[in-house]
Amino acid sequence: MTSVAPYDQKAAAAAITPGRCYHRPVIPLLFSLIAGILTGRHIPISWLTPAAFLLVFISMGWLVFSMIKKRPVACAPIILFFILGWLAISSFVPPAFPPESVLPFMDGTPRKISGTVVQPPVQAGFRTRCVLTDIEVHTGGDSPQRKALPGNIQLTVYGDAPDISPGARITIFRPIRPVRNFANPGGFDYRRYMAYRNTWGTAWDSGKRIEITTAENGKSILSVVSNVRMAIDRGIATINDEDTRAVLSALIIGKKDRISQELRASFNRAGVSHLLAISGLHVGIVATVSFFLISIALSRNTFLLKRAMVKKTGALLSMLFVLAYGMIAGMSPSTQRAVIMICIFLAAYVFDRQYNRANTVAAAALGILVVSPQSLFDISFQLSFAAVAAILMGLYWLPVFPETVDEPFRKRLLRVIAGFSWVSILAIIGTTPLLAYYFNQATLLGVIANLLLVPLIGFIVVPLGLTSALLYFVFKPAGLFGWSMADTLLQAALFIVNRIADIPYGSFITVTPSILELVCIYTLLISVPTLFFIRKKKKSEAPPHTCAGMHAKNEGNPILHYRRTIAAAAAIAAIVFAVDAAYWVHRRFFNTELTVTYLDVGQGNAAFIEIPGGKTMLIDGGGFGDNATFDVGAMVVAPYLWRNKIKSIDAVILSHPHSDHLNGLLYILDNFRIGKVISTHFPADSANYRRFLETIQNRGIDHPDFPDIHEESIAIADGADLRIFYPARSQTPERAPANLNNGSLVAKLSFNGTSFLFPGDVESTSEAAVVALAGQRLHSTVMLSPHHGSNTSSTPAFLDAVDPEVIVVSARRDRFGFPSDDVMERYIRRGYDVYQTETHGAVKVIVKDDRVEVIPTLKAGKTD
Amino acid sequence: MSGWKTVFQGVKRGISSGLFPDICFSCNRFIEKDISGDSEKDPVDGEMLAAETSERIFRTVMTDHLCCFCMDDFAPVTPPICPRCGVQFKSPAESDHLCGRCISGEGSGGGTRRNPFVSARACGQYSGTLKNMIHAYKYHGKTGLGRPLGTLLHIHFAKHYADAPIDCIVPVPLHREKLVKRGFDQVMGMLYHWPWTVAGGNRVLKNGSALSEKLLLRVKNTDTQTGLDRKRRSANVRTAFAVTDSERVKNKSVVLIDDVYTTGATLEECASAVKRAGARQIHCLTLARAM
C-alpha cells in the first residue's frame, strides 16, 4: 500500500545540491574506461594478474553490495570501468603480441599458408591488400599436416589480383614476416597499430601465383549484402566521369579506394574530407529522411494512430533502414559509430524516453570501446568524436538564434544558415588540433566549403543516390537515371571542391603538436569559452517557456560551482603551453649542439642534421621501390621533421638517384621550404628522378652546378662546414659512371673537431678513387656505412683512411640482404662502435662542445 | 524482494536511466533526486490517492517526470469554485457558488441556452508546469506522457465521481484529418492507460463505467481553437459533433473527457450533442482548466 510521504521542501532542496548526482551518467563512465585503456596501453596487465582479479572482484562486490543495501553506488562503477578498460586493451599490447605459438613460423622460410579473407580488400595502384584470418600452415613433408595459427595476417597481392572477396580462402607459398616498425623517436608504432587489429604478420605474393581455394557462395546475410553492394557498384560504374563515379561509390557503398590521390588531397585542402567517409552526417540524413517518410506513410493507420505509436513504429523502422544503409556502406568503423549513435537516438523515441545529446553521444562511444577498446586509437574515432563533442559544447555555450514562432521565411533561412555555419566552425575547431597531429594540415576554408557542400552532397546527392539504388533493384532504368542526376550534381560539387582547394593560403601545413601540447590546446579550448559564456545569472539561458525563474533563483548553472577549478585548469594549460613554446623556440633557433640523426627508413639512407643556430640539412630521404606502395618521405621522414617543429630545410643533399635515397626526398621537396638542393647532376633514367628535377625547377629551388660546389667548403654556420670530396670536379655529367653507386656524392661535415662522413653508396672502385682524391682528409669521427654495409664496399684501404670511431649502418635485410656479415665482422674486428638502424632504430649523434654522444632509439638494440 | 532480484533491477534501472537520464518534461533540465531512497517504488494506487489533495496527487504521479522546481510550479484548482463550470474564484473568503455566467444560463458563445452539462472539473489549472507538459505531449511528440497524464486523469475521475455513478466515459474526438496530421489522439492516448477490463468487447472500469469510444464523431474539421475569442470559438465548433448511436447514451450519466477546458465551447457543443441523444446527466473532466 502506498503511503504518501509528506513533502519536505528542505529535504528536496538538500537532495539537489549541485554536482551530487551524475547528470549525464555515461560521461564519467566513458572517461574512466578511456583512462583504463590508456593506462593499459603502457602498463599491460592480464586477467591472470592476481591484482587485476582482486580489483575487479572488489569493485563488483562493492557494486552488488551497495545495490542490495540500496545505497548509492558512488564511484564503484567508475573503478570497475577503469579496470575493465585496462584489462580489455592489455591483450593487444606488445610484448605479449604476437602470440608465442606463431614465432617459429616467422623465420623467413617460405611455407604453404592458407587463410580466409575477412574484410573487403583495399586496392591501391597495382597492389591489393587484404587481411586473412583462420590461418593454417601446411607442415610436414610426406604426410601433409595443418597447423592452425591464431590472429590475422596481412596479405599484399601485386599485379592483377583475381577477384578477392570476403569469405574467399587464399593459399600462398611464401614466408610470413613480422610486422616491422620504423623506429624513429616518437614515430608511428605500426606494430602496435597492427596488433590492435590482431594482425601479427605480413606476406606478399603475385596475383598470378595465389590460389583461391573456395569462395563462399552461401546465402548468409553477409554474402547477400556483399552481392547487393557489388550490384550497386556495377550500376554506378555506368557513370562516365571517373571522379564522380569514385565519389558516388564512396558515398553509397563506402568504397573509397577508387578516389584519386589528387581528388582526395583537394577534399583535404577544402576541409571536407569528412564527406567521403560514411559517418554520422550520412547516417543521420538517412535516419531523418526515412523517419519522415515512414511517419507519413504510417499516419493513415488507425491502429497505430489510436495507440500513439506512429512515431515509435517510424523510429523502429528507420532503425532498420539505418542498419541496412550501414551494411550496404560496408560498416567501416566510422559507419558503425554513426549507426550505434543514431540507433540510440531512435531508441529514445521507441521507449518514450527523454534523452540528452551529450549523454547519448557518450553512450555510443562507450558502446564502441566496450566492443573494441582499440578503436580509441583510431584516427577516425578520435576525429568524429572530437567534432561531435565540439559541436555539442559549442551549442551549449552559444545556442545561436533560437527558433521563434511564426518567423518569416527569410529570417528562418538566415537562422538555418547561421546555425549551420556555427556547427561547421565548431567541428573545424574541434578537429583542427587532431588534424595537425595526424595530417599536419589545417584549413581555413572548411566553413565555406561545408556550407556549400554539406547540403549539396549530404541532403541531395546521398538521398538521391540511395533512392536510386533502391529503384535500381526494382526498375533498372529509373535507378540509372537517378544516378546520372547524382552524377551531374556531384560534378558541380567537385567543381566547388577543386575551386576552394585551389585558393592559395586557404590551407597550410602545420608542424606536429606533441601529446602534451594537444592536451594543453584542448584544455584551453574547453575551459576558456566555458569561463566566458557561462557566467552568473544569464537570463537568456533560461528555456523560454518554463519555470526557469525558480531555477535561476535556486541554483543557476551547476558549472558555476566549478568556475575556479576550470580557471585553474586554463591557467595551468596556458603556462605549460608557454613554457613548451619557449623550449621549442630555444631548441630550434638557439641550440648550441650539432645533432645528426640517422633515421630508420628501412632499406635506405636518410640523415638529418641540425646545426647550432637553427640551420638544417637533409642528406638523402630513403625510399622504397615505389612510392605508391609506401612513401618513406610522407610516412617517415616528414613526420619526424614535423614532430621536431621543422618546416624548412636549408640544404637537401642527394648522394645519388637510387630509389632508396631519392624516393623519400620527393615528398620533402613538395612540402617543405627548401634553401637549396645539392646533387651531382648525374643523369638517371627514372621517372622519380625526372620528377625530382621538375619539382626543383617548378618550385624555383636553388640547385647549383656541381663543379661550383666541389671541394668548396660550404660554411653552414659558425664552426660547422660541409665539404664535398667526390666525384671529382672533372667528372662532368657526361662522364658519369655507368653504376650510379660509383657516382655517389661523398661529403664530410665538421664541427668543433668532430666530423661525420657521408659516403653514399660508393663501391670498391670509387672508394679507391675517393681515397686517392682526399686521402687523410677523409678521417672522421662518425661514418655512415658505405652502400648500407654491402660487401661491395668498406674496403680496408677506405676504412684505414676514414678510421672512424663510430659507424652507422642504415639498412634492412629484407630487400637486398644488407648489411653483409663479412663487413659487419670487419667493423667489429677494427673496434668500431657499430650501430644498425635495423636493430637500434634511428641513431642520433649529438656533439656538444667536444663531447660526442650516440643515442640509439632502441636502447638494447633488440628488434622491436 | 530477494537480493539478486534487487541487483538485477538495479542493473536494469542503471542501464535505462544511464542511457536516458531523467529529464524534466517541463523545463528540459536534469531531474536531481536523492537516489538512495527510491530504488523500489510502489505502483501508484489510484483509490488511495483519490482522497488526497490534487497537489499531492500531482506530485505522486509525476515523480519521475518533473524536477522539484517544476513540481512546485503546479497550480491546483482550489475552492471556492463554481460547482457547475468549475471556474475558480479569485477571492478565497467566499464559499462555492454559481458564477454569473452559469446563473444567467448564458452559453459560452453568448445567447441563452440551457447549460448542457451539470459539472466541469479539472486536474489542475492550465498554467505553469501542467501547461508545459500538455504542450510537450500534444505538440512536441512526447507521447510517452500519455501514461502519467492518463493516470492523473483517472485518479481525478475516481475523486470526483465516487458518489455519482457514471455509465459512459466519452472522449472528445479529433477529426480524422487532424488525427492523421498529429499522429495520435491526445485524449485516447491518456484513456488507454486507465485500468480497464474488457467485458463483451467493451472496456469497463471496476465500478462499471464503460468507455464509449466511437460514440461521438467530429463531423466538421474545424480550425484550431487557439487564438480565437469566446464568441468565435463557440461559432467554430457549432454542429461539429454528432452522436453515432443514441441508444448507448439514452438515460445514461456521461462523463466527457478532454485535455483542456478553455472557454468550454468545445465541451458545451459535445454536451449538447450527447444531451440531444437523450443522456440523463453530463459531466466534464479535463486535464487542465484555463482560468
PDB file of C-alpha atoms in Angstrom, chain A residues 1-7 9 12-13 15-26 64 67-68 70-74 299-302 304-312 344-345 347-349 351-356 359-360 363 541-543 545-548 550-552 554-558, chain B residues 3-4 6-8 10-11 16-37 39-40 42-45 48-49 52 56 59-60 67-73 128-129 132 140-145 176-177 179-185 188-189 192 203 213-214:
ATOM      1  CA  MET A   1       0.000   0.000   0.000  1.00  0.00           C
ATOM      2  CA  THR A   2       1.189   3.433  -0.775  1.00  0.00           C
ATOM      3  CA  SER A   3       1.654   5.900   1.916  1.00  0.00           C
ATOM      4  CA  VAL A   4       2.135   9.326   0.534  1.00  0.00           C
ATOM      5  CA  ALA A   5       5.157  10.735   2.272  1.00  0.00           C
ATOM      6  CA  PRO A   6       4.724  14.277   3.406  1.00  0.00           C
ATOM      7  CA  TYR A   7       6.519  16.553   1.020  1.00  0.00           C
ATOM      8  CA  GLN A   9      10.800  21.070   0.783  1.00  0.00           C
ATOM      9  CA  ALA A  12      14.185  18.147  -1.546  1.00  0.00           C
ATOM     10  CA  ALA A  13      16.459  21.164  -1.637  1.00  0.00           C
ATOM     11  CA  ALA A  15      18.939  16.408  -2.387  1.00  0.00           C
ATOM     12  CA  ILE A  16      19.645  18.661  -5.288  1.00  0.00           C
ATOM     13  CA  THR A  17      22.944  20.076  -4.161  1.00  0.00           C
ATOM     14  CA  PRO A  18      24.640  20.634  -7.481  1.00  0.00           C
ATOM     15  CA  GLY A  19      27.128  18.027  -8.519  1.00  0.00           C
ATOM     16  CA  ARG A  20      25.764  15.442  -6.178  1.00  0.00           C
ATOM     17  CA  CYS A  21      24.336  13.185  -8.837  1.00  0.00           C
ATOM     18  CA  TYR A  22      25.615  12.372 -12.271  1.00  0.00           C
ATOM     19  CA  HIS A  23      23.624  14.336 -14.759  1.00  0.00           C
ATOM     20  CA  ARG A  24      24.976  12.587 -17.788  1.00  0.00           C
ATOM     21  CA  PRO A  25      25.778   9.235 -16.262  1.00  0.00           C
ATOM     22  CA  VAL A  26      27.565   7.740 -19.238  1.00  0.00           C
ATOM     23  CA  VAL A  64      26.402  -5.531  -5.742  1.00  0.00           C
ATOM     24  CA  MET A  67      22.671  -2.256  -4.679  1.00  0.00           C
ATOM     25  CA  ILE A  68      21.395  -4.810  -2.169  1.00  0.00           C
ATOM     26  CA  LYS A  70      20.114   0.306  -1.567  1.00  0.00           C
ATOM     27  CA  ARG A  71      22.950   2.704  -1.082  1.00  0.00           C
ATOM     28  CA  PRO A  72      24.269   4.957  -3.794  1.00  0.00           C
ATOM     29  CA  VAL A  73      26.745   3.005  -5.881  1.00  0.00           C
ATOM     30  CA  ALA A  74      29.035   6.039  -5.757  1.00  0.00           C
ATOM     31  CA  SER A 299      -0.076   8.131 -40.160  1.00  0.00           C
ATOM     32  CA  ARG A 300      -3.048   6.618 -42.047  1.00  0.00           C
ATOM     33  CA  ASN A 301      -3.059   3.510 -39.909  1.00  0.00           C
ATOM     34  CA  THR A 302      -5.869   3.734 -37.333  1.00  0.00           C
ATOM     35  CA  LEU A 304      -1.132   2.919 -34.693  1.00  0.00           C
ATOM     36  CA  LEU A 305      -2.823   6.315 -34.512  1.00  0.00           C
ATOM     37  CA  LYS A 306      -5.049   5.310 -31.606  1.00  0.00           C
ATOM     38  CA  ARG A 307      -2.163   3.890 -29.652  1.00  0.00           C
ATOM     39  CA  ALA A 308       0.081   6.897 -30.301  1.00  0.00           C
ATOM     40  CA  MET A 309       2.534   4.525 -31.934  1.00  0.00           C
ATOM     41  CA  VAL A 310       3.101   6.197 -35.297  1.00  0.00           C
ATOM     42  CA  LYS A 311       6.373   7.806 -34.304  1.00  0.00           C
ATOM     43  CA  LYS A 312       7.507   4.814 -32.295  1.00  0.00           C
ATOM     44  CA  ILE A 344      20.345   5.150 -29.503  1.00  0.00           C
ATOM     45  CA  PHE A 345      18.644   8.410 -30.506  1.00  0.00           C
ATOM     46  CA  ALA A 347      15.564   4.196 -29.214  1.00  0.00           C
ATOM     47  CA  ALA A 348      14.628   7.244 -27.155  1.00  0.00           C
ATOM     48  CA  TYR A 349      11.547   7.560 -29.380  1.00  0.00           C
ATOM     49  CA  PHE A 351      10.931   3.736 -25.493  1.00  0.00           C
ATOM     50  CA  ASP A 352       9.320   7.133 -24.994  1.00  0.00           C
ATOM     51  CA  ARG A 353      12.319   8.439 -23.086  1.00  0.00           C
ATOM     52  CA  GLN A 354      13.750  11.886 -22.838  1.00  0.00           C
ATOM     53  CA  TYR A 355      17.354  11.969 -23.987  1.00  0.00           C
ATOM     54  CA  ASN A 356      20.361  14.161 -23.510  1.00  0.00           C
ATOM     55  CA  ASN A 359      24.933  11.508 -22.856  1.00  0.00           C
ATOM     56  CA  THR A 360      23.803   9.699 -25.971  1.00  0.00           C
ATOM     57  CA  ALA A 363      26.909   6.091 -24.809  1.00  0.00           C
ATOM     58  CA  GLU A 541      19.977  30.845 -20.745  1.00  0.00           C
ATOM     59  CA  ALA A 542      16.600  30.027 -19.344  1.00  0.00           C
ATOM     60  CA  PRO A 543      14.417  27.951 -21.600  1.00  0.00           C
ATOM     61  CA  HIS A 545       8.510  28.827 -21.623  1.00  0.00           C
ATOM     62  CA  THR A 546       9.199  27.403 -18.226  1.00  0.00           C
ATOM     63  CA  CYS A 547       9.537  27.710 -14.544  1.00  0.00           C
ATOM     64  CA  ALA A 548      13.081  28.860 -15.159  1.00  0.00           C
ATOM     65  CA  MET A 550      12.804  29.247  -9.981  1.00  0.00           C
ATOM     66  CA  HIS A 551      15.967  27.679 -11.332  1.00  0.00           C
ATOM     67  CA  ALA A 552      17.722  30.972 -11.574  1.00  0.00           C
ATOM     68  CA  ASN A 554      17.908  28.487  -6.579  1.00  0.00           C
ATOM     69  CA  GLU A 555      20.852  27.089  -8.397  1.00  0.00           C
ATOM     70  CA  GLY A 556      21.946  28.771 -11.601  1.00  0.00           C
ATOM     71  CA  ASN A 557      24.112  26.717 -13.920  1.00  0.00           C
ATOM     72  CA  PRO A 558      25.838  23.956 -11.941  1.00  0.00           C
TER      73      PRO A 558
ATOM     74  CA  GLY B   3      18.943  -9.628  -3.062  1.00  0.00           C
ATOM     75  CA  TRP B   4      19.629 -10.855  -6.582  1.00  0.00           C
ATOM     76  CA  THR B   6      17.284  -6.146  -6.373  1.00  0.00           C
ATOM     77  CA  VAL B   7      20.638  -6.305  -8.111  1.00  0.00           C
ATOM     78  CA  PHE B   8      19.020  -7.275 -11.388  1.00  0.00           C
ATOM     79  CA  GLY B  10      19.321  -2.084 -10.108  1.00  0.00           C
ATOM     80  CA  VAL B  11      21.309  -3.017 -13.214  1.00  0.00           C
ATOM     81  CA  SER B  16      17.957   2.546 -18.795  1.00  0.00           C
ATOM     82  CA  SER B  17      18.444   5.686 -16.750  1.00  0.00           C
ATOM     83  CA  GLY B  18      22.113   5.688 -17.679  1.00  0.00           C
ATOM     84  CA  LEU B  19      21.305   5.747 -21.375  1.00  0.00           C
ATOM     85  CA  PHE B  20      18.354   8.056 -20.990  1.00  0.00           C
ATOM     86  CA  PRO B  21      18.777  10.059 -17.799  1.00  0.00           C
ATOM     87  CA  ASP B  22      15.670  11.504 -16.171  1.00  0.00           C
ATOM     88  CA  ILE B  23      14.965  14.859 -17.680  1.00  0.00           C
ATOM     89  CA  CYS B  24      12.163  17.156 -16.605  1.00  0.00           C
ATOM     90  CA  PHE B  25       9.353  17.180 -19.165  1.00  0.00           C
ATOM     91  CA  SER B  26       8.534  20.770 -18.324  1.00  0.00           C
ATOM     92  CA  CYS B  27      11.861  22.601 -18.334  1.00  0.00           C
ATOM     93  CA  ASN B  28      14.156  20.009 -20.010  1.00  0.00           C
ATOM     94  CA  ARG B  29      16.660  20.061 -17.186  1.00  0.00           C
ATOM     95  CA  PHE B  30      18.009  17.059 -15.384  1.00  0.00           C
ATOM     96  CA  ILE B  31      15.908  15.773 -12.542  1.00  0.00           C
ATOM     97  CA  GLU B  32      18.035  15.696  -9.445  1.00  0.00           C
ATOM     98  CA  LYS B  33      16.796  13.277  -6.928  1.00  0.00           C
ATOM     99  CA  ASP B  34      18.014  11.527  -3.892  1.00  0.00           C
ATOM    100  CA  ILE B  35      18.989   8.193  -5.416  1.00  0.00           C
ATOM    101  CA  SER B  36      19.310   6.398  -2.100  1.00  0.00           C
ATOM    102  CA  GLY B  37      15.642   6.176  -1.305  1.00  0.00           C
ATOM    103  CA  SER B  39      15.239   2.092  -5.727  1.00  0.00           C
ATOM    104  CA  GLU B  40      11.984   0.307  -5.105  1.00  0.00           C
ATOM    105  CA  ASP B  42       5.290   1.045  -5.230  1.00  0.00           C
ATOM    106  CA  PRO B  43       2.856   1.366  -8.056  1.00  0.00           C
ATOM    107  CA  VAL B  44       0.592   4.360  -7.834  1.00  0.00           C
ATOM    108  CA  ASP B  45      -2.578   3.339  -6.041  1.00  0.00           C
ATOM    109  CA  MET B  48      -5.740   5.661  -2.085  1.00  0.00           C
ATOM    110  CA  LEU B  49      -4.661   8.822  -3.781  1.00  0.00           C
ATOM    111  CA  GLU B  52      -5.645  13.298  -1.340  1.00  0.00           C
ATOM    112  CA  ARG B  56      -0.408  15.692  -3.650  1.00  0.00           C
ATOM    113  CA  ARG B  59       3.367  15.168  -7.040  1.00  0.00           C
ATOM    114  CA  THR B  60       2.971  11.431  -6.610  1.00  0.00           C
ATOM    115  CA  CYS B  67      12.188  18.267 -11.427  1.00  0.00           C
ATOM    116  CA  CYS B  68      11.250  19.577  -7.997  1.00  0.00           C
ATOM    117  CA  PHE B  69      11.139  23.190  -9.194  1.00  0.00           C
ATOM    118  CA  CYS B  70       8.602  22.425 -11.854  1.00  0.00           C
ATOM    119  CA  MET B  71       6.753  20.301  -9.327  1.00  0.00           C
ATOM    120  CA  ASP B  72       6.288  23.475  -7.301  1.00  0.00           C
ATOM    121  CA  ASP B  73       5.020  25.259 -10.355  1.00  0.00           C
ATOM    122  CA  GLY B 128       2.944  26.591 -15.438  1.00  0.00           C
ATOM    123  CA  THR B 129       4.096  23.013 -15.370  1.00  0.00           C
ATOM    124  CA  ASN B 132       4.191  22.845 -20.397  1.00  0.00           C
ATOM    125  CA  HIS B 140       6.419  18.135 -29.193  1.00  0.00           C
ATOM    126  CA  GLY B 141       5.910  14.434 -29.704  1.00  0.00           C
ATOM    127  CA  LYS B 142       6.381  13.371 -26.100  1.00  0.00           C
ATOM    128  CA  THR B 143       3.657  10.769 -26.441  1.00  0.00           C
ATOM    129  CA  GLY B 144       5.140   8.925 -23.514  1.00  0.00           C
ATOM    130  CA  LEU B 145       3.446  11.485 -21.286  1.00  0.00           C
ATOM    131  CA  ARG B 176      -9.731  12.199 -38.744  1.00  0.00           C
ATOM    132  CA  GLU B 177      -7.617  14.640 -40.713  1.00  0.00           C
ATOM    133  CA  LEU B 179      -5.578  12.834 -36.144  1.00  0.00           C
ATOM    134  CA  VAL B 180      -3.548  11.888 -39.179  1.00  0.00           C
ATOM    135  CA  LYS B 181      -1.665  15.156 -39.026  1.00  0.00           C
ATOM    136  CA  ARG B 182      -0.850  14.924 -35.338  1.00  0.00           C
ATOM    137  CA  GLY B 183      -0.155  11.219 -35.420  1.00  0.00           C
ATOM    138  CA  PHE B 184      -2.090  10.412 -32.271  1.00  0.00           C
ATOM    139  CA  ASP B 185      -5.264  11.208 -30.342  1.00  0.00           C
ATOM    140  CA  MET B 188      -7.389   8.407 -26.197  1.00  0.00           C
ATOM    141  CA  GLY B 189      -3.637   8.381 -25.595  1.00  0.00           C
ATOM    142  CA  TYR B 192      -5.630   3.875 -22.886  1.00  0.00           C
ATOM    143  CA  ARG B 203     -13.633  -1.572 -21.944  1.00  0.00           C
ATOM    144  CA  GLU B 213     -15.012   5.322 -27.748  1.00  0.00           C
ATOM    145  CA  LYS B 214     -16.823   5.786 -31.021  1.00  0.00           C
TER     146      LYS B 214
END
